[in-house]
Amino acid sequence: MEPVYRGLGRCVCCFWLAVAFDIVGLLVLLIGVFVNVFFYDLLIYAGAIVIFLSLIWWVFWYSGNIEVPPAELEDDVGLLKKDKGALSGIGGAVRRLSSRVSSGIRTSLRRNGAPSGTGTRAQRSAGGPPAVEQQVTVAMATMTPHEDTPHSAVSSVANCDVEMPHTTTETSPT
């Protein structure tokens, strides 16, 4: 047997937090309006923000106290009605169609060899072999700040010698 809630309902803590935020926000706002201080605008805005934040607690309290009979929850949370069977009527047809479409998509992705969540659309739709990544080796030369002789670096990529021109950078004296 479920406990019977009276008065404030199940979420009493959220209710009292909402009331406290409303009271504090209203007090801060009224102090900003009626007390002669140089930061009155800060108090007015802060009070309005605290009152706005109390809405969060009011929504928690309200949504925590919504009562839905289990008979109405059956369709929403996936529970099937005992008297109608597993797949009946329009709802059953929609469930069958949905499961067929999703399983078809899942199996076609597995057939094409694309792991779940990776690859591009072009690779997935082409149906060919997956792209192969190649490594490129790049040689870099170190230079001293006052080096005036140009050097060229040679890099070996796929059995080809590639000559790279020397580049210099200028720095300002500090």
Tab-separated table of N, CA and C in Angstrom:
chain	number	residue	atom	x	y	z
A	1	MET	N	0.846	-1.184	0.000
A	1	MET	CA	0.000	0.000	0.000
A	1	MET	C	0.891	1.247	0.000
A	2	GLU	N	0.557	2.174	-0.859
A	2	GLU	CA	1.329	3.403	-0.970
A	2	GLU	C	0.915	4.388	0.112
A	3	PRO	N	1.894	5.180	0.602
A	3	PRO	CA	1.537	6.177	1.626
A	3	PRO	C	0.671	7.280	1.028
A	4	VAL	N	-0.213	7.816	1.835
A	4	VAL	CA	-1.103	8.897	1.399
A	4	VAL	C	-0.471	10.219	1.835
A	5	TYR	N	-0.278	11.110	0.862
A	5	TYR	CA	0.326	12.407	1.139
A	5	TYR	C	-0.772	13.451	1.226
A	6	ARG	N	-0.706	14.260	2.275
A	6	ARG	CA	-1.692	15.320	2.442
A	6	ARG	C	-0.978	16.647	2.602
A	7	GLY	N	-1.691	17.713	2.385
A	7	GLY	CA	-1.122	19.038	2.592
A	7	GLY	C	-0.182	19.448	1.477
A	8	LEU	N	1.121	19.393	1.744
A	8	LEU	CA	2.109	19.890	0.795
A	8	LEU	C	2.525	18.859	-0.240
A	9	GLY	N	2.132	17.624	-0.092
A	9	GLY	CA	2.474	16.606	-1.071
A	9	GLY	C	3.789	15.929	-0.754
A	10	ARG	N	4.391	15.349	-1.778
A	10	ARG	CA	5.612	14.559	-1.598
A	10	ARG	C	6.868	15.405	-1.466
A	11	CYS	N	6.956	16.514	-2.162
A	11	CYS	CA	8.201	17.285	-2.226
A	11	CYS	C	8.137	18.492	-1.303
A	12	VAL	N	8.125	18.236	-0.003
A	12	VAL	CA	7.994	19.301	0.983
A	12	VAL	C	9.235	20.189	0.993
A	13	CYS	N	10.411	19.596	0.803
A	13	CYS	CA	11.656	20.363	0.810
A	13	CYS	C	11.670	21.391	-0.331
A	14	CYS	N	11.242	20.983	-1.503
A	14	CYS	CA	11.197	21.923	-2.641
A	14	CYS	C	10.198	23.047	-2.380
A	15	PHE	N	9.087	22.716	-1.732
A	15	PHE	CA	8.086	23.738	-1.409
A	15	PHE	C	8.686	24.796	-0.498
A	16	TRP	N	9.358	24.372	0.582
A	16	TRP	CA	9.901	25.335	1.530
A	16	TRP	C	11.081	26.114	0.942
A	17	LEU	N	11.851	25.503	0.086
A	17	LEU	CA	12.908	26.255	-0.595
A	17	LEU	C	12.313	27.327	-1.507
A	18	ALA	N	11.243	26.996	-2.204
A	18	ALA	CA	10.597	27.980	-3.076
A	18	ALA	C	10.046	29.149	-2.266
A	19	VAL	N	9.422	28.848	-1.134
A	19	VAL	CA	8.887	29.911	-0.269
A	19	VAL	C	10.027	30.765	0.274
A	20	ALA	N	11.121	30.133	0.707
A	20	ALA	CA	12.260	30.886	1.242
A	20	ALA	C	12.871	31.789	0.176
A	21	PHE	N	13.036	31.279	-1.045
A	21	PHE	CA	13.579	32.109	-2.125
A	21	PHE	C	12.652	33.284	-2.420
A	22	ASP	N	11.338	33.046	-2.396
A	22	ASP	CA	10.392	34.144	-2.639
A	22	ASP	C	10.491	35.210	-1.552
A	23	ILE	N	10.558	34.784	-0.292
A	23	ILE	CA	10.615	35.750	0.809
A	23	ILE	C	11.917	36.544	0.765
A	24	VAL	N	13.040	35.861	0.599
A	24	VAL	CA	14.339	36.562	0.553
A	24	VAL	C	14.394	37.491	-0.656
A	25	GLY	N	13.936	37.024	-1.810
A	25	GLY	CA	13.941	37.868	-3.000
A	25	GLY	C	13.070	39.094	-2.846
A	26	LEU	N	11.893	38.925	-2.240
A	26	LEU	CA	10.992	40.058	-2.035
A	26	LEU	C	11.589	41.044	-1.038
A	27	LEU	N	12.199	40.559	0.027
A	27	LEU	CA	12.830	41.450	1.003
A	27	LEU	C	13.966	42.247	0.368
A	28	VAL	N	14.828	41.587	-0.389
A	28	VAL	CA	15.946	42.287	-1.036
A	28	VAL	C	15.415	43.312	-2.031
A	29	LEU	N	14.400	42.946	-2.792
A	29	LEU	CA	13.826	43.879	-3.767
A	29	LEU	C	13.210	45.088	-3.073
A	30	LEU	N	12.454	44.872	-1.994
A	30	LEU	CA	11.823	45.994	-1.285
A	30	LEU	C	12.863	46.869	-0.586
A	31	ILE	N	13.933	46.281	-0.078
A	31	ILE	CA	15.011	47.091	0.503
A	31	ILE	C	15.627	47.974	-0.579
A	32	GLY	N	15.807	47.445	-1.767
A	32	GLY	CA	16.365	48.233	-2.862
A	32	GLY	C	15.437	49.360	-3.292
A	33	VAL	N	14.129	49.161	-3.152
A	33	VAL	CA	13.184	50.189	-3.570
A	33	VAL	C	13.018	51.266	-2.508
A	34	PHE	N	12.900	50.875	-1.240
A	34	PHE	CA	12.507	51.837	-0.211
A	34	PHE	C	13.638	52.362	0.673
A	35	VAL	N	14.803	51.744	0.677
A	35	VAL	CA	15.901	52.217	1.521
A	35	VAL	C	16.820	53.075	0.659
A	36	ASN	N	17.257	54.190	1.232
A	36	ASN	CA	18.089	55.143	0.499
A	36	ASN	C	19.554	54.735	0.604
A	37	VAL	N	19.994	53.865	-0.307
A	37	VAL	CA	21.393	53.445	-0.380
A	37	VAL	C	21.878	53.683	-1.808
A	38	PHE	N	23.187	53.811	-1.965
A	38	PHE	CA	23.714	54.120	-3.295
A	38	PHE	C	23.715	52.914	-4.232
A	39	PHE	N	23.555	51.692	-3.699
A	39	PHE	CA	23.543	50.483	-4.534
A	39	PHE	C	22.136	49.884	-4.614
A	40	TYR	N	21.131	50.764	-4.629
A	40	TYR	CA	19.737	50.310	-4.675
A	40	TYR	C	19.440	49.491	-5.937
A	41	ASP	N	20.056	49.856	-7.068
A	41	ASP	CA	19.789	49.132	-8.308
A	41	ASP	C	20.286	47.693	-8.235
A	42	LEU	N	21.421	47.477	-7.550
A	42	LEU	CA	21.932	46.121	-7.349
A	42	LEU	C	20.939	45.292	-6.531
A	43	LEU	N	20.377	45.891	-5.497
A	43	LEU	CA	19.407	45.179	-4.657
A	43	LEU	C	18.134	44.859	-5.432
A	44	ILE	N	17.696	45.764	-6.266
A	44	ILE	CA	16.475	45.518	-7.047
A	44	ILE	C	16.695	44.360	-8.017
A	45	TYR	N	17.815	44.398	-8.729
A	45	TYR	CA	18.104	43.311	-9.665
A	45	TYR	C	18.326	41.985	-8.945
A	46	ALA	N	19.063	42.009	-7.832
A	46	ALA	CA	19.329	40.777	-7.088
A	46	ALA	C	18.029	40.179	-6.558
A	47	GLY	N	17.141	41.015	-6.056
A	47	GLY	CA	15.851	40.520	-5.566
A	47	GLY	C	15.027	39.900	-6.674
A	48	ALA	N	15.025	40.523	-7.836
A	48	ALA	CA	14.274	39.970	-8.966
A	48	ALA	C	14.870	38.635	-9.417
A	49	ILE	N	16.184	38.532	-9.400
A	49	ILE	CA	16.832	37.282	-9.811
A	49	ILE	C	16.528	36.166	-8.819
A	50	VAL	N	16.554	36.467	-7.529
A	50	VAL	CA	16.249	35.444	-6.521
A	50	VAL	C	14.798	34.989	-6.656
A	51	ILE	N	13.892	35.903	-6.915
A	51	ILE	CA	12.486	35.517	-7.123
A	51	ILE	C	12.363	34.651	-8.373
A	52	PHE	N	13.091	34.997	-9.414
A	52	PHE	CA	13.073	34.172	-10.616
A	52	PHE	C	13.612	32.778	-10.331
A	53	LEU	N	14.696	32.668	-9.548
A	53	LEU	CA	15.259	31.367	-9.216
A	53	LEU	C	14.308	30.526	-8.365
A	54	SER	N	13.410	31.178	-7.643
A	54	SER	CA	12.432	30.410	-6.859
A	54	SER	C	11.492	29.626	-7.765
A	55	LEU	N	11.381	30.066	-9.015
A	55	LEU	CA	10.518	29.331	-9.953
A	55	LEU	C	11.028	27.910	-10.186
A	56	ILE	N	12.333	27.726	-10.107
A	56	ILE	CA	12.894	26.385	-10.267
A	56	ILE	C	12.343	25.463	-9.199
A	57	TRP	N	12.370	25.940	-7.948
A	57	TRP	CA	11.871	25.112	-6.849
A	57	TRP	C	10.370	24.893	-6.963
A	58	TRP	N	9.611	25.887	-7.454
A	58	TRP	CA	8.168	25.698	-7.639
A	58	TRP	C	7.892	24.639	-8.704
A	59	VAL	N	8.678	24.640	-9.781
A	59	VAL	CA	8.490	23.630	-10.831
A	59	VAL	C	8.827	22.241	-10.298
A	60	PHE	N	9.906	22.128	-9.513
A	60	PHE	CA	10.253	20.832	-8.913
A	60	PHE	C	9.122	20.351	-8.007
A	61	TRP	N	8.583	21.244	-7.173
A	61	TRP	CA	7.518	20.851	-6.252
A	61	TRP	C	6.269	20.421	-7.029
A	62	TYR	N	5.927	21.198	-8.041
A	62	TYR	CA	4.721	20.873	-8.796
A	62	TYR	C	4.881	19.563	-9.564
A	63	SER	N	5.983	19.413	-10.282
A	63	SER	CA	6.158	18.203	-11.085
A	63	SER	C	6.368	16.972	-10.210
A	64	GLY	N	6.895	17.146	-9.007
A	64	GLY	CA	7.035	16.022	-8.098
A	64	GLY	C	5.729	15.560	-7.505
A	65	ASN	N	4.704	16.392	-7.566
A	65	ASN	CA	3.406	16.039	-6.998
A	65	ASN	C	2.377	15.641	-8.051
A	66	ILE	N	2.765	15.552	-9.293
A	66	ILE	CA	1.835	15.101	-10.329
A	66	ILE	C	1.586	13.616	-10.130
A	67	GLU	N	0.336	13.248	-10.071
A	67	GLU	CA	-0.024	11.842	-9.898
A	67	GLU	C	-0.663	11.332	-11.171
A	68	VAL	N	-0.085	10.289	-11.723
A	68	VAL	CA	-0.603	9.670	-12.939
A	68	VAL	C	-0.915	8.219	-12.610
A	69	PRO	N	-2.128	7.775	-12.902
A	69	PRO	CA	-2.461	6.376	-12.629
A	69	PRO	C	-1.614	5.437	-13.486
A	70	PRO	N	-1.254	4.263	-12.954
A	70	PRO	CA	-0.429	3.321	-13.720
A	70	PRO	C	-1.051	2.910	-15.049
A	71	ALA	N	-2.363	2.931	-15.164
A	71	ALA	CA	-3.022	2.558	-16.424
A	71	ALA	C	-2.662	3.544	-17.536
A	72	GLU	N	-2.486	4.830	-17.194
A	72	GLU	CA	-2.119	5.825	-18.205
A	72	GLU	C	-0.624	5.786	-18.525
A	73	LEU	N	0.174	5.257	-17.626
A	73	LEU	CA	1.611	5.181	-17.852
A	73	LEU	C	2.002	4.025	-18.761
A	74	GLU	N	1.125	3.078	-18.974
A	74	GLU	CA	1.475	1.863	-19.714
A	74	GLU	C	2.028	2.160	-21.096
A	75	ASP	N	1.399	3.026	-21.838
A	75	ASP	CA	1.862	3.327	-23.193
A	75	ASP	C	3.116	4.182	-23.186
A	76	ASP	N	3.261	5.070	-22.219
A	76	ASP	CA	4.366	6.014	-22.226
A	76	ASP	C	5.694	5.397	-21.834
A	77	VAL	N	5.692	4.453	-20.928
A	77	VAL	CA	6.957	3.903	-20.451
A	77	VAL	C	7.243	2.519	-21.002
A	78	GLY	N	6.463	2.060	-21.955
A	78	GLY	CA	6.755	0.801	-22.608
A	78	GLY	C	6.084	-0.403	-21.991
A	79	LEU	N	5.259	-0.202	-20.991
A	79	LEU	CA	4.521	-1.324	-20.431
A	79	LEU	C	3.362	-1.654	-21.361
A	80	LEU	N	3.159	-2.909	-21.628
A	80	LEU	CA	2.094	-3.309	-22.535
A	80	LEU	C	0.884	-3.750	-21.734
A	81	LYS	N	-0.286	-3.438	-22.254
A	81	LYS	CA	-1.507	-3.816	-21.565
A	81	LYS	C	-1.693	-5.327	-21.633
A	82	LYS	N	-2.122	-5.893	-20.526
A	82	LYS	CA	-2.224	-7.339	-20.427
A	82	LYS	C	-3.366	-7.905	-21.258
A	83	ASP	N	-4.437	-7.169	-21.398
A	83	ASP	CA	-5.608	-7.719	-22.083
A	83	ASP	C	-5.528	-7.608	-23.601
A	84	LYS	N	-4.661	-6.761	-24.144
A	84	LYS	CA	-4.620	-6.560	-25.588
A	84	LYS	C	-3.493	-7.320	-26.276
A	85	GLY	N	-2.544	-7.847	-25.556
A	85	GLY	CA	-1.442	-8.564	-26.187
A	85	GLY	C	-0.285	-7.637	-26.501
A	86	ALA	N	0.793	-8.231	-27.021
A	86	ALA	CA	2.018	-7.466	-27.234
A	86	ALA	C	1.902	-6.488	-28.397
A	87	LEU	N	1.429	-6.944	-29.561
A	87	LEU	CA	1.382	-6.072	-30.732
A	87	LEU	C	-0.029	-6.101	-31.306
A	88	SER	N	-0.801	-5.078	-30.996
A	88	SER	CA	-2.166	-5.045	-31.509
A	88	SER	C	-2.529	-3.624	-31.911
A	89	GLY	N	-3.389	-3.506	-32.887
A	89	GLY	CA	-3.893	-2.213	-33.316
A	89	GLY	C	-2.856	-1.386	-34.045
A	90	ILE	N	-3.136	-0.087	-34.122
A	90	ILE	CA	-2.259	0.844	-34.817
A	90	ILE	C	-0.928	0.980	-34.087
A	91	GLY	N	-0.962	0.995	-32.757
A	91	GLY	CA	0.273	1.108	-31.981
A	91	GLY	C	1.213	-0.054	-32.255
A	92	GLY	N	0.663	-1.256	-32.372
A	92	GLY	CA	1.487	-2.423	-32.661
A	92	GLY	C	2.090	-2.355	-34.047
A	93	ALA	N	1.300	-1.863	-35.016
A	93	ALA	CA	1.819	-1.736	-36.386
A	93	ALA	C	2.956	-0.715	-36.441
A	94	VAL	N	2.792	0.368	-35.713
A	94	VAL	CA	3.837	1.388	-35.692
A	94	VAL	C	5.094	0.831	-35.022
A	95	ARG	N	4.925	0.076	-33.934
A	95	ARG	CA	6.086	-0.528	-33.268
A	95	ARG	C	6.806	-1.510	-34.187
A	96	ARG	N	6.044	-2.341	-34.906
A	96	ARG	CA	6.663	-3.296	-35.828
A	96	ARG	C	7.423	-2.577	-36.931
A	97	LEU	N	6.812	-1.546	-37.519
A	97	LEU	CA	7.461	-0.787	-38.584
A	97	LEU	C	8.730	-0.105	-38.073
A	98	SER	N	8.645	0.484	-36.905
A	98	SER	CA	9.796	1.164	-36.327
A	98	SER	C	10.937	0.192	-36.062
A	99	SER	N	10.629	-0.973	-35.516
A	99	SER	CA	11.694	-1.932	-35.239
A	99	SER	C	12.300	-2.483	-36.523
A	100	ARG	N	11.485	-2.658	-37.574
A	100	ARG	CA	12.027	-3.131	-38.850
A	100	ARG	C	12.951	-2.105	-39.474
A	101	VAL	N	12.556	-0.840	-39.456
A	101	VAL	CA	13.381	0.217	-40.053
A	101	VAL	C	14.691	0.362	-39.285
A	102	SER	N	14.612	0.394	-37.948
A	102	SER	CA	15.841	0.583	-37.178
A	102	SER	C	16.763	-0.626	-37.293
A	103	SER	N	16.217	-1.829	-37.325
A	103	SER	CA	17.091	-2.993	-37.472
A	103	SER	C	17.675	-3.058	-38.886
A	104	GLY	N	16.932	-2.611	-39.892
A	104	GLY	CA	17.464	-2.559	-41.258
A	104	GLY	C	18.607	-1.590	-41.383
A	105	ILE	N	18.480	-0.438	-40.768
A	105	ILE	CA	19.557	0.551	-40.799
A	105	ILE	C	20.771	0.004	-40.065
A	106	ARG	N	20.543	-0.618	-38.926
A	106	ARG	CA	21.644	-1.152	-38.129
A	106	ARG	C	22.407	-2.232	-38.892
A	107	THR	N	21.691	-3.142	-39.556
A	107	THR	CA	22.371	-4.215	-40.277
A	107	THR	C	23.071	-3.697	-41.528
A	108	SER	N	22.509	-2.682	-42.190
A	108	SER	CA	23.176	-2.147	-43.381
A	108	SER	C	24.472	-1.443	-43.006
A	109	LEU	N	24.510	-0.788	-41.872
A	109	LEU	CA	25.748	-0.159	-41.428
A	109	LEU	C	26.790	-1.213	-41.079
A	110	ARG	N	26.369	-2.312	-40.506
A	110	ARG	CA	27.310	-3.376	-40.164
A	110	ARG	C	27.839	-4.050	-41.429
A	111	ARG	N	26.984	-4.212	-42.443
A	111	ARG	CA	27.402	-4.842	-43.699
A	111	ARG	C	28.441	-4.004	-44.420
A	112	ASN	N	28.301	-2.690	-44.369
A	112	ASN	CA	29.232	-1.802	-45.067
A	112	ASN	C	30.548	-1.663	-44.330
A	113	GLY	N	30.654	-2.207	-43.149
A	113	GLY	CA	31.910	-2.201	-42.422
A	113	GLY	C	32.184	-0.924	-41.661
A	114	ALA	N	31.237	-0.051	-41.554
A	114	ALA	CA	31.470	1.181	-40.813
A	114	ALA	C	31.164	0.933	-39.352
A	115	PRO	N	32.131	1.177	-38.476
A	115	PRO	CA	31.847	1.023	-37.055
A	115	PRO	C	30.844	2.078	-36.620
A	116	SER	N	30.123	1.801	-35.559
A	116	SER	CA	29.066	2.702	-35.132
A	116	SER	C	29.649	4.036	-34.705
A	117	GLY	N	29.090	5.106	-35.266
A	117	GLY	CA	29.465	6.457	-34.894
A	117	GLY	C	30.725	6.986	-35.555
A	118	THR	N	31.369	6.251	-36.488
A	118	THR	CA	32.573	6.768	-37.126
A	118	THR	C	32.404	6.747	-38.633
A	119	GLY	N	33.281	7.454	-39.314
A	119	GLY	CA	33.253	7.490	-40.778
A	119	GLY	C	32.388	8.621	-41.273
A	120	THR	N	32.556	8.916	-42.556
A	120	THR	CA	31.765	9.964	-43.158
A	120	THR	C	30.633	9.351	-43.955
A	121	ARG	N	29.719	10.163	-44.378
A	121	ARG	CA	28.586	9.656	-45.158
A	121	ARG	C	29.046	9.125	-46.506
A	122	ALA	N	30.064	9.780	-47.082
A	122	ALA	CA	30.550	9.324	-48.379
A	122	ALA	C	31.162	7.937	-48.257
A	123	GLN	N	31.909	7.698	-47.190
A	123	GLN	CA	32.506	6.381	-47.001
A	123	GLN	C	31.438	5.333	-46.743
A	124	ARG	N	30.412	5.706	-45.991
A	124	ARG	CA	29.364	4.737	-45.657
A	124	ARG	C	28.523	4.380	-46.874
A	125	SER	N	28.214	5.400	-47.689
A	125	SER	CA	27.313	5.136	-48.809
A	125	SER	C	28.037	4.521	-49.999
A	126	ALA	N	29.346	4.729	-50.097
A	126	ALA	CA	30.079	4.213	-51.245
A	126	ALA	C	30.130	2.690	-51.228
A	127	GLY	N	30.216	2.112	-50.053
A	127	GLY	CA	30.219	0.656	-49.948
A	127	GLY	C	31.553	0.043	-50.321
A	128	GLY	N	32.554	0.843	-50.599
A	128	GLY	CA	33.866	0.333	-50.978
A	128	GLY	C	34.703	0.072	-49.740
A	129	PRO	N	35.986	-0.213	-49.970
A	129	PRO	CA	36.857	-0.471	-48.822
A	129	PRO	C	37.075	0.810	-48.026
A	130	PRO	N	37.279	0.688	-46.722
A	130	PRO	CA	37.488	1.886	-45.918
A	130	PRO	C	38.795	2.579	-46.305
A	131	ALA	N	38.833	3.881	-46.082
A	131	ALA	CA	40.007	4.683	-46.440
A	131	ALA	C	41.195	4.279	-45.572
A	132	VAL	N	42.386	4.273	-46.170
A	132	VAL	CA	43.600	3.894	-45.463
A	132	VAL	C	44.386	5.164	-45.173
A	133	GLU	N	44.792	5.313	-43.930
A	133	GLU	CA	45.569	6.486	-43.559
A	133	GLU	C	47.040	6.207	-43.795
A	134	GLN	N	47.767	7.233	-44.306
A	134	GLN	CA	49.193	7.100	-44.543
A	134	GLN	C	49.919	8.116	-43.697
A	135	GLN	N	51.081	7.716	-43.193
A	135	GLN	CA	51.886	8.622	-42.406
A	135	GLN	C	52.856	9.363	-43.315
A	136	VAL	N	53.079	10.618	-43.021
A	136	VAL	CA	54.019	11.436	-43.768
A	136	VAL	C	55.117	11.869	-42.815
A	137	THR	N	56.358	11.654	-43.204
A	137	THR	CA	57.489	12.036	-42.382
A	137	THR	C	58.013	13.378	-42.863
A	138	VAL	N	58.189	14.306	-41.939
A	138	VAL	CA	58.684	15.633	-42.280
A	138	VAL	C	59.917	15.895	-41.433
A	139	ALA	N	61.011	16.296	-42.091
A	139	ALA	CA	62.244	16.612	-41.367
A	139	ALA	C	62.273	18.095	-41.087
A	140	MET	N	62.671	18.441	-39.870
A	140	MET	CA	62.741	19.846	-39.491
A	140	MET	C	64.146	20.152	-39.019
A	141	ALA	N	64.682	21.288	-39.449
A	141	ALA	CA	66.039	21.688	-39.064
A	141	ALA	C	65.955	22.739	-37.980
A	142	THR	N	66.884	22.703	-37.049
A	142	THR	CA	66.942	23.730	-36.011
A	142	THR	C	67.867	24.833	-36.474
A	143	MET	N	67.600	26.058	-36.075
A	143	MET	CA	68.436	27.174	-36.451
A	143	MET	C	68.723	28.026	-35.232
A	144	THR	N	69.866	28.665	-35.294
A	144	THR	CA	70.205	29.624	-34.249
A	144	THR	C	69.662	30.975	-34.683
A	145	PRO	N	69.448	31.890	-33.767
A	145	PRO	CA	68.810	33.168	-34.129
A	145	PRO	C	69.576	33.993	-35.150
A	146	HIS	N	70.916	33.913	-35.197
A	146	HIS	CA	71.679	34.767	-36.100
A	146	HIS	C	72.311	33.973	-37.228
A	147	GLU	N	71.711	32.945	-37.699
A	147	GLU	CA	72.265	32.120	-38.756
A	147	GLU	C	71.949	32.769	-40.104
A	148	ASP	N	72.966	32.992	-40.918
A	148	ASP	CA	72.770	33.660	-42.199
A	148	ASP	C	72.930	32.730	-43.390
A	149	THR	N	73.466	31.539	-43.181
A	149	THR	CA	73.683	30.651	-44.319
A	149	THR	C	72.440	29.825	-44.564
A	150	PRO	N	71.913	29.844	-45.796
A	150	PRO	CA	70.708	29.060	-46.069
A	150	PRO	C	71.041	27.577	-46.179
A	151	HIS	N	70.198	26.788	-45.590
A	151	HIS	CA	70.308	25.334	-45.670
A	151	HIS	C	69.013	24.798	-46.255
A	152	SER	N	69.104	23.616	-46.772
A	152	SER	CA	67.866	22.982	-47.233
A	152	SER	C	67.754	21.636	-46.552
A	153	ALA	N	66.539	21.294	-46.165
A	153	ALA	CA	66.301	20.016	-45.505
A	153	ALA	C	65.780	19.040	-46.531
A	154	VAL	N	66.216	17.810	-46.408
A	154	VAL	CA	65.777	16.781	-47.342
A	154	VAL	C	64.901	15.807	-46.579
A	155	SER	N	63.742	15.528	-47.128
A	155	SER	CA	62.800	14.619	-46.486
A	155	SER	C	62.545	13.444	-47.397
A	156	SER	N	62.462	12.275	-46.814
A	156	SER	CA	62.221	11.074	-47.596
A	156	SER	C	60.765	10.663	-47.421
A	157	VAL	N	59.982	10.838	-48.479
A	157	VAL	CA	58.575	10.477	-48.448
A	157	VAL	C	58.312	9.509	-49.587
A	158	ALA	N	57.916	8.317	-49.271
A	158	ALA	CA	57.566	7.286	-50.259
A	158	ALA	C	58.692	7.094	-51.267
A	159	ASN	N	59.918	6.965	-50.777
A	159	ASN	CA	61.107	6.735	-51.595
A	159	ASN	C	61.402	7.870	-52.570
A	160	CYS	N	60.997	9.084	-52.256
A	160	CYS	CA	61.295	10.250	-53.082
A	160	CYS	C	61.998	11.266	-52.202
A	161	ASP	N	63.023	11.898	-52.728
A	161	ASP	CA	63.698	12.946	-51.979
A	161	ASP	C	63.053	14.274	-52.319
A	162	VAL	N	62.570	14.964	-51.290
A	162	VAL	CA	61.913	16.251	-51.468
A	162	VAL	C	62.799	17.289	-50.812
A	163	GLU	N	63.190	18.316	-51.568
A	163	GLU	CA	64.054	19.344	-51.032
A	163	GLU	C	63.190	20.521	-50.600
A	164	MET	N	63.395	20.949	-49.361
A	164	MET	CA	62.591	22.031	-48.808
A	164	MET	C	63.454	23.278	-48.702
A	165	PRO	N	62.970	24.432	-49.134
A	165	PRO	CA	63.776	25.656	-49.045
A	165	PRO	C	63.908	26.101	-47.595
A	166	HIS	N	64.999	26.807	-47.318
A	166	HIS	CA	65.259	27.311	-45.976
A	166	HIS	C	64.428	28.568	-45.756
A	167	THR	N	63.814	28.658	-44.626
A	167	THR	CA	63.036	29.851	-44.280
A	167	THR	C	63.609	30.444	-42.999
A	168	THR	N	63.564	31.745	-42.892
A	168	THR	CA	64.050	32.405	-41.681
A	168	THR	C	62.951	33.263	-41.115
A	169	THR	N	63.072	33.539	-39.856
A	169	THR	CA	62.125	34.438	-39.199
A	169	THR	C	62.897	35.591	-38.594
A	170	GLU	N	62.313	36.751	-38.609
A	170	GLU	CA	62.962	37.928	-38.055
A	170	GLU	C	62.377	38.189	-36.697
A	171	THR	N	63.233	38.553	-35.768
A	171	THR	CA	62.774	38.914	-34.432
A	171	THR	C	63.241	40.322	-34.139
A	172	SER	N	62.452	41.051	-33.411
A	172	SER	CA	62.826	42.416	-33.074
A	172	SER	C	63.675	42.386	-31.803
A	173	PRO	N	64.668	43.253	-31.720
A	173	PRO	CA	65.510	43.302	-30.506
A	173	PRO	C	64.679	43.805	-29.334
A	174	THR	N	64.886	43.148	-28.204
A	174	THR	CA	64.118	43.559	-27.020
A	174	THR	C	65.009	44.069	-25.942
